[in-house]
Structure formats: C-alpha cells, structure tokens
Amino acid sequence: MTFDNNIFVTGMVISAMPVGEYDTRVTILTKEQGKISAFARGARRPKSILMAGCRPFSFGRFEIYKGRNSNIISSIDISNYFMEITDDIESTYYGFYFLEIADYYSRENLDSKNMLKLLYQTMRALLNKNIPNRLIRVIYELKMLVYNGEYPEMFQCINCGSEQNIHMFSVSKGGMICMECASGVKDQKELDVSTIYAMQYIITSGVEKLYTFKVSTKVQSELERIMKRYLVSYVDKSFKSLEILDMLEYNTMD
C-alpha cells in the first residue's frame, strides 16, 4: 500500500543506531520489501512517539517516506515489543544473535516473508521457557540456511544420490554420505538416526511447526556440533552476540 511517496510495511527492527543528537537510524526486516534502512527523526527526544518502536525486536507496521537520498519513518504501530526477552541476559544475546543473522542474510527489495515469519516465531519461542534456548538456536540456524539455499543435503548421499544406508555426515561435502562413498571422505561422521530425522524435520517443516519438539541430550549435542562446524565452513561472517553467547555458556559449564 502506498500514498504518494509513503509506503506501509510490516516488519521487525533488527538494528538501531543513534545519529546526531536526537535521531535514530533503524534497519527493519520487512515482509514486503526485504531489508529497509530509515531514519527516525527526533526518536531520542523525551516523549517521542517513535522512541519505543525504534528498539530492536519491535514488530509492527511502519509508515516510511521514501525520500530522494534516504527513508524517513513517519509513524509506527507496534504490535509486539518482545521486551520480556531482555529480562534474561542469555535470552537477550540469543535474540541479538538471531537479529544479526537476519541482518546478514536479508537484502533490499527481496521477498522476505518467510524469513520474517521465522524471526517472529523464533522470538516467541525464546519467551517459552519449555523450549531450550540451545535447541531454538540450532533450529533457527538451519532453517535460515534453508531459506537462503545453503543448507546441507540430508535426504540422499551428496556424492552418488543414493537414499540407502546414509548414516555419515560430511561438512566438507555439504551433507550425508552413504556407506559406499564414506571411505573416501576424511571428515565423515556417523550421526544418530534421531539427529538425522530432526534435521530433516527442520528442513521440510513450516515455521509454525518448528518449535514443537524436543530432543535428547545426545541429539542436542550432535546438532550443535554439526551446525557450528557447518556455519564456520559456509558462512563468512563472525557475529558479535554469538561470541558473547559462547562465553556465557562456557562460564555456565564451569
């Protein structure tokens, strides 16, 4: 929907940065136009009606004036601030990590409906204390890879295409390897059947079904090892919030 140079988009604020004395520059992942950067003039003034809607995690409807050189936020109607996420330091950094990934993968003028839906449902999952944050993380990471076409092949041997006897996983090959092909692959690693099934489920399921299951400690550890190695190999980006997260988890184990 447009009116003159104004557009109306639904999205979530994935980053915000102060500009000048009172303005804020926000980046929004939108359903209609992908990633949009816009200025919220006076958003940091006391009692500004734009202030609350310019915080990361804020989800709602944004009216944006498309100027010649920059976009200006005219109004904001927020339906969910997800403020409860910031009540817990671990959940906070998980949330920022998910925002960073969305920022990394999203582009301007691309259909981002699925990516935005995934991000929204993931934030809701963070508020559900019955779902472990570590499981939410691997689900989100893998599904984001799916939406960007970089996910591992989990349904057949990536070398010969066989769907039989595929128990080994290779990061370097980018997926499952059958027993006949495994001998020539140095980094092959046998996976638990439940781990394979969990990854297949995440890859094929709709967003609304992603955060509806739990896994054993063994499967959780395998999922984490696979995703960590896979992301290091295929994602050329370091995430600041992930470094803090890993530090927090390391200190917790101690």
mmCIF file of C-alpha atoms in Angstrom:
data_model
loop_
_atom_site.group_PDB
_atom_site.id
_atom_site.type_symbol
_atom_site.label_atom_id
_atom_site.label_comp_id
_atom_site.label_asym_id
_atom_site.label_seq_id
_atom_site.Cartn_x
_atom_site.Cartn_y
_atom_site.Cartn_z
ATOM 1 C CA MET A 1 0.000 0.000 0.000
ATOM 2 C CA THR A 2 1.391 3.408 -0.931
ATOM 3 C CA PHE A 3 0.311 7.042 -0.669
ATOM 4 C CA ASP A 4 2.417 9.498 -2.666
ATOM 5 C CA ASN A 5 6.000 8.701 -1.559
ATOM 6 C CA ASN A 6 4.916 6.885 1.600
ATOM 7 C CA ILE A 7 4.955 3.119 1.932
ATOM 8 C CA PHE A 8 3.457 0.927 4.635
ATOM 9 C CA VAL A 9 5.384 -2.185 5.619
ATOM 10 C CA THR A 10 5.154 -4.880 8.277
ATOM 11 C CA GLY A 11 8.417 -5.845 9.884
ATOM 12 C CA MET A 12 10.777 -6.146 12.842
ATOM 13 C CA VAL A 13 13.547 -3.769 13.864
ATOM 14 C CA ILE A 14 16.775 -5.757 13.576
ATOM 15 C CA SER A 15 19.191 -2.948 14.460
ATOM 16 C CA ALA A 16 19.143 0.636 15.705
ATOM 17 C CA MET A 17 21.917 3.211 15.870
ATOM 18 C CA PRO A 18 21.904 6.765 17.277
ATOM 19 C CA VAL A 19 22.576 9.503 14.752
ATOM 20 C CA GLY A 20 23.306 13.067 15.754
ATOM 21 C CA GLU A 21 21.788 14.407 18.948
ATOM 22 C CA TYR A 22 18.262 13.024 18.734
ATOM 23 C CA ASP A 23 17.787 10.879 15.613
ATOM 24 C CA THR A 24 17.958 7.104 15.239
ATOM 25 C CA ARG A 25 18.811 5.043 12.173
ATOM 26 C CA VAL A 26 16.928 1.754 12.175
ATOM 27 C CA THR A 27 17.116 -1.306 9.962
ATOM 28 C CA ILE A 28 13.853 -3.185 9.535
ATOM 29 C CA LEU A 29 13.297 -6.639 8.077
ATOM 30 C CA THR A 30 10.018 -6.228 6.228
ATOM 31 C CA LYS A 31 7.630 -8.688 4.651
ATOM 32 C CA GLU A 32 7.070 -6.590 1.560
ATOM 33 C CA GLN A 33 10.443 -5.082 0.646
ATOM 34 C CA GLY A 34 13.110 -7.058 2.450
ATOM 35 C CA LYS A 35 15.580 -5.060 4.500
ATOM 36 C CA ILE A 36 14.945 -1.322 4.775
ATOM 37 C CA SER A 37 17.048 1.324 6.498
ATOM 38 C CA ALA A 38 15.307 4.502 7.629
ATOM 39 C CA PHE A 39 15.815 7.493 9.895
ATOM 40 C CA ALA A 40 13.512 8.216 12.821
ATOM 41 C CA ARG A 41 13.879 11.933 13.365
ATOM 42 C CA GLY A 42 13.749 13.029 16.974
ATOM 43 C CA ALA A 43 13.226 9.450 18.174
ATOM 44 C CA ARG A 44 15.563 10.004 21.122
ATOM 45 C CA ARG A 45 13.845 13.126 22.351
ATOM 46 C CA PRO A 46 11.942 12.747 25.617
ATOM 47 C CA LYS A 47 8.327 11.690 24.999
ATOM 48 C CA SER A 48 8.940 10.982 21.304
ATOM 49 C CA ILE A 49 6.147 8.823 19.880
ATOM 50 C CA LEU A 50 8.763 6.974 17.781
ATOM 51 C CA MET A 51 11.155 6.085 20.595
ATOM 52 C CA ALA A 52 9.699 2.731 21.697
ATOM 53 C CA GLY A 53 9.160 1.500 18.149
ATOM 54 C CA CYS A 54 12.809 2.048 17.218
ATOM 55 C CA ARG A 55 14.158 -0.576 19.608
ATOM 56 C CA PRO A 56 15.469 -3.914 18.343
ATOM 57 C CA PHE A 57 12.862 -6.728 18.458
ATOM 58 C CA SER A 58 9.969 -4.291 17.918
ATOM 59 C CA PHE A 59 7.465 -5.807 15.478
ATOM 60 C CA GLY A 60 4.678 -3.915 13.795
ATOM 61 C CA ARG A 61 3.616 -1.676 10.933
ATOM 62 C CA PHE A 62 5.818 1.174 9.766
ATOM 63 C CA GLU A 63 4.932 4.114 7.580
ATOM 64 C CA ILE A 64 8.026 5.237 5.687
ATOM 65 C CA TYR A 65 8.546 8.261 3.480
ATOM 66 C CA LYS A 66 10.791 7.364 0.544
ATOM 67 C CA GLY A 67 12.984 10.407 0.045
ATOM 68 C CA ARG A 68 15.484 11.016 -2.728
ATOM 69 C CA ASN A 69 18.510 10.240 -0.550
ATOM 70 C CA SER A 70 17.081 8.478 2.499
ATOM 71 C CA ASN A 71 13.994 6.928 4.037
ATOM 72 C CA ILE A 72 12.195 8.658 6.897
ATOM 73 C CA ILE A 73 9.884 6.924 9.373
ATOM 74 C CA SER A 74 6.599 8.831 9.536
ATOM 75 C CA SER A 75 4.716 6.662 12.020
ATOM 76 C CA ILE A 76 4.930 3.331 13.841
ATOM 77 C CA ASP A 77 2.238 0.985 15.082
ATOM 78 C CA ILE A 78 3.921 -1.714 17.180
ATOM 79 C CA SER A 79 2.012 -4.929 17.911
ATOM 80 C CA ASN A 80 4.764 -6.730 19.870
ATOM 81 C CA TYR A 81 7.826 -5.244 21.545
ATOM 82 C CA PHE A 82 9.208 -8.573 22.827
ATOM 83 C CA MET A 83 10.518 -6.683 25.844
ATOM 84 C CA GLU A 84 10.415 -9.828 28.024
ATOM 85 C CA ILE A 85 13.378 -11.198 26.069
ATOM 86 C CA THR A 86 15.640 -8.602 27.674
ATOM 87 C CA ASP A 87 14.663 -9.699 31.191
ATOM 88 C CA ASP A 88 17.205 -12.516 30.932
ATOM 89 C CA ILE A 89 20.784 -11.926 29.786
ATOM 90 C CA GLU A 90 21.097 -15.258 27.969
ATOM 91 C CA SER A 91 17.823 -14.794 26.092
ATOM 92 C CA THR A 92 18.871 -11.239 25.251
ATOM 93 C CA TYR A 93 22.028 -12.351 23.478
ATOM 94 C CA TYR A 94 20.263 -15.220 21.758
ATOM 95 C CA GLY A 95 17.786 -12.657 20.480
ATOM 96 C CA PHE A 96 20.511 -10.321 19.240
ATOM 97 C CA TYR A 97 22.273 -13.248 17.582
ATOM 98 C CA PHE A 98 19.096 -14.096 15.679
ATOM 99 C CA LEU A 99 18.747 -10.454 14.623
ATOM 100 C CA GLU A 100 22.346 -10.425 13.406
ATOM 101 C CA ILE A 101 21.764 -13.497 11.266
ATOM 102 C CA ALA A 102 18.626 -11.941 9.781
ATOM 103 C CA ASP A 103 20.573 -8.771 9.023
ATOM 104 C CA TYR A 104 23.355 -10.789 7.376
ATOM 105 C CA TYR A 105 21.070 -12.766 5.083
ATOM 106 C CA SER A 106 18.400 -10.212 4.218
ATOM 107 C CA ARG A 107 18.575 -7.924 1.198
ATOM 108 C CA GLU A 108 16.675 -4.911 -0.071
ATOM 109 C CA ASN A 109 13.716 -5.422 -2.395
ATOM 110 C CA LEU A 110 13.586 -9.194 -1.888
ATOM 111 C CA ASP A 111 10.586 -11.162 -0.672
ATOM 112 C CA SER A 112 11.376 -11.756 2.992
ATOM 113 C CA LYS A 113 8.017 -13.093 4.162
ATOM 114 C CA ASN A 114 9.378 -16.482 5.237
ATOM 115 C CA MET A 115 12.463 -15.014 6.870
ATOM 116 C CA LEU A 116 10.391 -12.502 8.826
ATOM 117 C CA LYS A 117 7.940 -15.205 9.898
ATOM 118 C CA LEU A 118 10.831 -17.355 11.088
ATOM 119 C CA LEU A 119 12.337 -14.465 13.039
ATOM 120 C CA TYR A 120 8.987 -13.623 14.654
ATOM 121 C CA GLN A 121 8.228 -17.203 15.667
ATOM 122 C CA THR A 122 11.771 -17.617 16.978
ATOM 123 C CA MET A 123 11.341 -14.608 19.258
ATOM 124 C CA ARG A 124 8.109 -16.114 20.524
ATOM 125 C CA ALA A 125 9.943 -19.382 21.170
ATOM 126 C CA LEU A 126 12.536 -17.510 23.251
ATOM 127 C CA LEU A 127 9.726 -16.463 25.573
ATOM 128 C CA ASN A 128 8.607 -20.069 26.007
ATOM 129 C CA LYS A 129 10.602 -21.463 28.907
ATOM 130 C CA ASN A 130 9.635 -25.026 27.935
ATOM 131 C CA ILE A 131 11.857 -24.853 24.844
ATOM 132 C CA PRO A 132 15.642 -24.850 25.491
ATOM 133 C CA ASN A 133 17.415 -21.834 24.001
ATOM 134 C CA ARG A 134 20.132 -24.095 22.624
ATOM 135 C CA LEU A 135 17.560 -26.041 20.623
ATOM 136 C CA ILE A 136 15.957 -22.828 19.386
ATOM 137 C CA ARG A 137 19.363 -21.726 18.168
ATOM 138 C CA VAL A 138 20.122 -24.782 16.003
ATOM 139 C CA ILE A 139 16.586 -24.820 14.594
ATOM 140 C CA TYR A 140 16.835 -21.161 13.634
ATOM 141 C CA GLU A 141 20.317 -21.528 12.156
ATOM 142 C CA LEU A 142 19.364 -24.491 9.988
ATOM 143 C CA LYS A 143 16.049 -23.033 8.821
ATOM 144 C CA MET A 144 17.717 -19.751 7.904
ATOM 145 C CA LEU A 145 20.186 -21.735 5.795
ATOM 146 C CA VAL A 146 17.205 -23.426 4.129
ATOM 147 C CA TYR A 147 15.649 -20.101 3.171
ATOM 148 C CA ASN A 148 18.945 -18.985 1.691
ATOM 149 C CA GLY A 149 19.660 -22.191 -0.205
ATOM 150 C CA GLU A 150 22.803 -23.098 1.733
ATOM 151 C CA TYR A 151 21.533 -25.984 3.836
ATOM 152 C CA PRO A 152 23.118 -29.453 3.931
ATOM 153 C CA GLU A 153 21.732 -32.363 1.916
ATOM 154 C CA MET A 154 20.097 -34.668 4.452
ATOM 155 C CA PHE A 155 17.920 -36.940 2.317
ATOM 156 C CA GLN A 156 20.386 -38.658 -0.012
ATOM 157 C CA CYS A 157 24.085 -39.231 -0.491
ATOM 158 C CA ILE A 158 25.537 -35.980 -1.754
ATOM 159 C CA ASN A 159 28.146 -37.950 -3.689
ATOM 160 C CA CYS A 160 26.122 -40.612 -5.558
ATOM 161 C CA GLY A 161 22.489 -39.726 -4.832
ATOM 162 C CA SER A 162 21.656 -42.967 -3.056
ATOM 163 C CA GLU A 163 18.904 -42.844 -0.425
ATOM 164 C CA GLN A 164 20.039 -46.104 1.176
ATOM 165 C CA ASN A 165 22.486 -46.518 4.070
ATOM 166 C CA ILE A 166 23.058 -42.779 4.562
ATOM 167 C CA HIS A 167 24.377 -42.549 8.116
ATOM 168 C CA MET A 168 27.519 -40.461 7.686
ATOM 169 C CA PHE A 169 27.713 -36.662 7.544
ATOM 170 C CA SER A 170 30.457 -34.602 5.929
ATOM 171 C CA VAL A 171 30.788 -30.852 6.412
ATOM 172 C CA SER A 172 33.264 -30.523 3.544
ATOM 173 C CA LYS A 173 30.887 -32.326 1.166
ATOM 174 C CA GLY A 174 27.877 -30.455 2.478
ATOM 175 C CA GLY A 175 25.637 -33.306 3.584
ATOM 176 C CA MET A 176 25.034 -37.005 4.058
ATOM 177 C CA ILE A 177 27.292 -39.706 2.652
ATOM 178 C CA CYS A 178 26.267 -43.332 2.083
ATOM 179 C CA MET A 179 28.373 -46.170 3.441
ATOM 180 C CA GLU A 180 29.743 -46.987 -0.012
ATOM 181 C CA CYS A 181 31.082 -43.444 -0.529
ATOM 182 C CA ALA A 182 32.188 -42.736 3.045
ATOM 183 C CA SER A 183 35.599 -44.363 2.855
ATOM 184 C CA GLY A 184 36.984 -41.618 0.630
ATOM 185 C CA VAL A 185 35.738 -38.746 2.821
ATOM 186 C CA LYS A 186 38.127 -37.697 5.584
ATOM 187 C CA ASP A 187 35.704 -35.693 7.746
ATOM 188 C CA GLN A 188 32.827 -38.210 7.678
ATOM 189 C CA LYS A 189 30.987 -38.564 10.981
ATOM 190 C CA GLU A 190 28.262 -41.063 11.789
ATOM 191 C CA LEU A 191 25.087 -39.431 13.080
ATOM 192 C CA ASP A 192 22.430 -40.741 15.401
ATOM 193 C CA VAL A 193 19.260 -41.637 13.475
ATOM 194 C CA SER A 194 17.303 -39.179 15.630
ATOM 195 C CA THR A 195 19.721 -36.395 14.711
ATOM 196 C CA ILE A 196 19.195 -37.084 11.007
ATOM 197 C CA TYR A 197 15.433 -37.128 11.481
ATOM 198 C CA ALA A 198 15.495 -33.860 13.458
ATOM 199 C CA MET A 199 17.433 -32.093 10.706
ATOM 200 C CA GLN A 200 15.129 -33.488 8.019
ATOM 201 C CA TYR A 201 12.134 -32.291 10.027
ATOM 202 C CA ILE A 202 13.543 -28.777 10.415
ATOM 203 C CA ILE A 203 14.352 -28.567 6.703
ATOM 204 C CA THR A 204 10.905 -29.642 5.496
ATOM 205 C CA SER A 205 8.534 -28.263 8.149
ATOM 206 C CA GLY A 206 6.682 -24.982 8.057
ATOM 207 C CA VAL A 207 7.686 -22.310 10.555
ATOM 208 C CA GLU A 208 4.607 -22.866 12.705
ATOM 209 C CA LYS A 209 5.732 -26.468 13.427
ATOM 210 C CA LEU A 210 9.421 -25.806 14.098
ATOM 211 C CA TYR A 211 9.343 -25.214 17.827
ATOM 212 C CA THR A 212 7.064 -28.088 18.769
ATOM 213 C CA PHE A 213 9.541 -30.839 19.643
ATOM 214 C CA LYS A 214 12.386 -31.654 21.995
ATOM 215 C CA VAL A 215 15.463 -33.836 21.581
ATOM 216 C CA SER A 216 17.697 -35.904 23.823
ATOM 217 C CA THR A 217 20.929 -34.532 25.249
ATOM 218 C CA LYS A 218 22.914 -36.652 22.783
ATOM 219 C CA VAL A 219 20.975 -35.390 19.778
ATOM 220 C CA GLN A 220 21.194 -31.791 21.019
ATOM 221 C CA SER A 221 24.982 -32.075 21.265
ATOM 222 C CA GLU A 222 25.231 -33.573 17.789
ATOM 223 C CA LEU A 223 23.047 -30.850 16.302
ATOM 224 C CA GLU A 224 25.212 -28.187 17.912
ATOM 225 C CA ARG A 225 28.457 -29.733 16.692
ATOM 226 C CA ILE A 226 27.145 -30.077 13.144
ATOM 227 C CA MET A 227 25.742 -26.558 12.921
ATOM 228 C CA LYS A 228 28.832 -24.970 14.460
ATOM 229 C CA ARG A 229 31.169 -26.687 12.004
ATOM 230 C CA TYR A 230 28.820 -26.100 9.085
ATOM 231 C CA LEU A 231 28.421 -22.382 9.760
ATOM 232 C CA VAL A 232 32.168 -21.911 10.201
ATOM 233 C CA SER A 233 32.707 -23.554 6.797
ATOM 234 C CA TYR A 234 29.911 -21.912 4.821
ATOM 235 C CA VAL A 235 29.122 -18.558 6.471
ATOM 236 C CA ASP A 236 31.805 -15.906 6.011
ATOM 237 C CA LYS A 237 30.783 -13.787 8.977
ATOM 238 C CA SER A 238 31.535 -13.538 12.678
ATOM 239 C CA PHE A 239 28.687 -12.448 14.926
ATOM 240 C CA LYS A 240 29.460 -10.310 17.981
ATOM 241 C CA SER A 241 26.497 -11.551 20.000
ATOM 242 C CA LEU A 242 27.495 -15.174 19.300
ATOM 243 C CA GLU A 243 30.932 -14.555 20.795
ATOM 244 C CA ILE A 244 29.291 -13.272 23.976
ATOM 245 C CA LEU A 245 26.828 -16.179 23.963
ATOM 246 C CA ASP A 246 29.607 -18.738 23.700
ATOM 247 C CA MET A 247 31.399 -17.010 26.563
ATOM 248 C CA LEU A 248 28.276 -17.103 28.722
ATOM 249 C CA GLU A 249 27.704 -20.799 28.011
ATOM 250 C CA TYR A 250 31.357 -21.598 28.731
ATOM 251 C CA ASN A 251 31.177 -19.821 32.077
ATOM 252 C CA THR A 252 27.934 -21.661 32.878
ATOM 253 C CA MET A 253 29.614 -25.025 32.269
ATOM 254 C CA ASP A 254 32.404 -24.026 34.658
#
